[in-house]
mmCIF file of C-alpha atoms in Angstrom:
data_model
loop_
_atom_site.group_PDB
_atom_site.id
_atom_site.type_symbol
_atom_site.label_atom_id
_atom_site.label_comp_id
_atom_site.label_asym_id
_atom_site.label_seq_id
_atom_site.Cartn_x
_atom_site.Cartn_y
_atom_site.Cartn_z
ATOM 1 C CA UNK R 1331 25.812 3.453 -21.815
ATOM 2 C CA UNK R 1332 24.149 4.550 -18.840
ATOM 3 C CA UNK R 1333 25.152 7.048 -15.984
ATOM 4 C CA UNK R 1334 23.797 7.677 -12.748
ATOM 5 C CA UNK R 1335 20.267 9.998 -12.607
ATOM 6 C CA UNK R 1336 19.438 11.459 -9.134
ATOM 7 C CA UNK R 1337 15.965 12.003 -8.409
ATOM 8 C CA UNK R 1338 14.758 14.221 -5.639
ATOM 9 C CA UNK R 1339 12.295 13.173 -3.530
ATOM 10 C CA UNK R 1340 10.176 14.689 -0.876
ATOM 11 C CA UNK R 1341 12.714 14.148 1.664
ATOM 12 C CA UNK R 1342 16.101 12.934 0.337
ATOM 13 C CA UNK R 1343 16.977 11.741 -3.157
ATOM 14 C CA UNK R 1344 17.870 8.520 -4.598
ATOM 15 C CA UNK R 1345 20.816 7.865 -7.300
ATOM 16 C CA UNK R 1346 20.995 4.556 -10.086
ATOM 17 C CA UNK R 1347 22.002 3.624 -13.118
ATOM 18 C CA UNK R 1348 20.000 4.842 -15.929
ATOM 19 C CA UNK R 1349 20.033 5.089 -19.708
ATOM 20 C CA UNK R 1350 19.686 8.399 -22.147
ATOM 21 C CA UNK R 1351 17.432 6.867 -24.124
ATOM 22 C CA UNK R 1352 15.024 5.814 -20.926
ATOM 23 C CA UNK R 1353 15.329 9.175 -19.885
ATOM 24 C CA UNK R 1354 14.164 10.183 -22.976
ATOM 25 C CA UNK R 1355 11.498 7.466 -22.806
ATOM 26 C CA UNK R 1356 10.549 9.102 -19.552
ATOM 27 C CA UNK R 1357 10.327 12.636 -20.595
ATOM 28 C CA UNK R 1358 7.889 12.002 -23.627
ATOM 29 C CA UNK R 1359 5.684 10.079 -21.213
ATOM 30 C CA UNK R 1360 5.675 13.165 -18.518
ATOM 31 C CA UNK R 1361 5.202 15.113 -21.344
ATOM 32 C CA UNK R 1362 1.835 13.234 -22.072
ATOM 33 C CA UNK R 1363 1.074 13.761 -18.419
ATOM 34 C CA UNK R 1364 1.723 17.347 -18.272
ATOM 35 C CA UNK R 1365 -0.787 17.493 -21.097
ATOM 36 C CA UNK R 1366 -3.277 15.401 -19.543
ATOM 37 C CA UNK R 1367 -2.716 17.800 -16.471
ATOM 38 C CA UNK R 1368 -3.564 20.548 -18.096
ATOM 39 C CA UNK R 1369 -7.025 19.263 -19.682
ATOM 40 C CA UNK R 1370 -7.859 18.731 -16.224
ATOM 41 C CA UNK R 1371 -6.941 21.841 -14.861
ATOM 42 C CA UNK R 1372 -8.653 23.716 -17.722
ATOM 43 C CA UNK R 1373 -11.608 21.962 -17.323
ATOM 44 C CA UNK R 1374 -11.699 22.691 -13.446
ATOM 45 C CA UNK R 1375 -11.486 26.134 -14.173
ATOM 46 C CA UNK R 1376 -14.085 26.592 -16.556
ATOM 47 C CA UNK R 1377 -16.480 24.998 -14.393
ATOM 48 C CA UNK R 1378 -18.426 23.460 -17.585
ATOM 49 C CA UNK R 1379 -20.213 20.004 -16.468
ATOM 50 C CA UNK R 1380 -17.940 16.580 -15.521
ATOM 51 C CA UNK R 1381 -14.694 16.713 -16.973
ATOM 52 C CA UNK R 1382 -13.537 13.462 -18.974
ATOM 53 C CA UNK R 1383 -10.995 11.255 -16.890
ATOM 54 C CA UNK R 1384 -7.339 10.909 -17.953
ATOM 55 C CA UNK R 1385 -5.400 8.476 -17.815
ATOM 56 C CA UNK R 1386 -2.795 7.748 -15.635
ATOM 57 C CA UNK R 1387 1.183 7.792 -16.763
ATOM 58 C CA UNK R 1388 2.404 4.573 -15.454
ATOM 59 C CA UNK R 1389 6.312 4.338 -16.665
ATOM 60 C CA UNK R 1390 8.597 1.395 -16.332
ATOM 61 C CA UNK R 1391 12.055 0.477 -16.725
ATOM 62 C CA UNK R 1392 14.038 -2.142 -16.122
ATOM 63 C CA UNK R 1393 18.209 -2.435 -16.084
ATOM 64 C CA UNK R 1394 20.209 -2.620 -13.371
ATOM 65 C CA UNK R 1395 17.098 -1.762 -11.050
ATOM 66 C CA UNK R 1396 13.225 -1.856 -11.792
ATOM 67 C CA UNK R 1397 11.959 1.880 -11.955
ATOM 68 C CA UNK R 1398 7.956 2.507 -12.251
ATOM 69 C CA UNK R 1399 6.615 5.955 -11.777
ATOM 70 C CA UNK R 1400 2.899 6.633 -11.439
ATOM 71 C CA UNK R 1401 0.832 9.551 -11.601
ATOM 72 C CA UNK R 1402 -3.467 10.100 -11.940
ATOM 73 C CA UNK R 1403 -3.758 13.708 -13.606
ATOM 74 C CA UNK R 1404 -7.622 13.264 -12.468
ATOM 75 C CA UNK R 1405 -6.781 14.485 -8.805
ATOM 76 C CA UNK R 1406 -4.650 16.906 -9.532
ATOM 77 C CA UNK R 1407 -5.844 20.960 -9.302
ATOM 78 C CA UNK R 1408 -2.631 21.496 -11.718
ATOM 79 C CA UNK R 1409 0.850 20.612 -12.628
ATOM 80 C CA UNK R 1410 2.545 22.793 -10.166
ATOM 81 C CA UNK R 1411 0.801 20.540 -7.779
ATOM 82 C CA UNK R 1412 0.988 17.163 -8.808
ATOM 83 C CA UNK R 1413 3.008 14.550 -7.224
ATOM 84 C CA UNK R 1414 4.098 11.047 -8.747
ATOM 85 C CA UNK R 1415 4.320 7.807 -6.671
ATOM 86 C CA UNK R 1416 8.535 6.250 -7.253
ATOM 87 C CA UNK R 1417 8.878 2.533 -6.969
ATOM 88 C CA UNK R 1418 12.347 1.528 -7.354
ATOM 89 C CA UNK R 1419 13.682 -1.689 -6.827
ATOM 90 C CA UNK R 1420 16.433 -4.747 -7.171
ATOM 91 C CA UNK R 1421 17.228 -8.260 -5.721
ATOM 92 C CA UNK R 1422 18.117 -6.750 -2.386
ATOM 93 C CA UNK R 1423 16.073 -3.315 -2.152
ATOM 94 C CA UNK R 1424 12.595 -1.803 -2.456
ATOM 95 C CA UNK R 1425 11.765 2.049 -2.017
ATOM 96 C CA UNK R 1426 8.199 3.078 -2.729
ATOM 97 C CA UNK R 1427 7.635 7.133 -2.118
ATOM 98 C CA UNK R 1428 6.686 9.903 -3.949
ATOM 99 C CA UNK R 1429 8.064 12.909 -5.397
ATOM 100 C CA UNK R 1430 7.650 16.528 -6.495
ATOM 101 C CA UNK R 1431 6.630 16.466 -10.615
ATOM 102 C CA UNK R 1432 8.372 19.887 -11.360
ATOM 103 C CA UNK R 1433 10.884 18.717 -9.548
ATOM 104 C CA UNK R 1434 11.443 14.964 -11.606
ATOM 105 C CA UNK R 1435 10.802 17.062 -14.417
ATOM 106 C CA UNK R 1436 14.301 19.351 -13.498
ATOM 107 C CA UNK R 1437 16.028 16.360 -12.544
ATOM 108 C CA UNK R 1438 15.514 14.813 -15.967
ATOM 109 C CA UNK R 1439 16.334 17.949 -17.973
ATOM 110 C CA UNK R 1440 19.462 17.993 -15.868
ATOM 111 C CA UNK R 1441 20.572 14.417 -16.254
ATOM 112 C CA UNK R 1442 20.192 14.791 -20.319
ATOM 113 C CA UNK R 1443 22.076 17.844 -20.109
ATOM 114 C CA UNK R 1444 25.299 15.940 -18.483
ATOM 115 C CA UNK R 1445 24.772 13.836 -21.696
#
């Protein structure tokens, strides 16, 4: 069964059909990210030598539209900061733009809350 999950974006939000599971699929691999994040960020702050790259979270689904979300932890100073490129797209539409991570992050907790 799926129900609709609103992401925010930087300006304006988009809504589509989306599955629990997915959204569960999605929050393990943001949880990877956030982890990868934080490497990065504790490296930066310890100052010791080149830190070793992580890699990026590239997600996709695909159901009623195509969803991919990006994200390179390697230029980020931090999760707080870090922002994840959105494609989503059909037969008929494309929207490429980015968004907030602490902010997909809340709109995924709140979607599997209405669960």
């Amino acid at each position: 069964m799926s129900s609709q999950l609103r992401l925010n974006l930087v300006e304006g939000s988009v809504s589509f059909n989306f599955s629990p599971e997915a959204a569960k699929a999605l929050q393990a691999a943001i949880a990877t990210l956030m982890d990868s994040l934080r490497a990065t960020a504790s490296h930066a702050t310890s100052g010791a030598g080149k830190p070793n790259p992580q890699k990026p979270m590239e997600y996709q689904y695909t159901g009623d539209v195509f969803l991919e979300i990006f994200c390179n932890p390697n230029i980020w100073s931090s999760p707080f900061a870090a922002k994840v490129l959105i494609t989503l797209r059909d037969e008929r539409i494309r929207l490429s733009t980015e968004a907030e991570l602490t902010r997909l992050i809340e709109d995924i907790n709140q979607y599997l809350e209405q669960q």
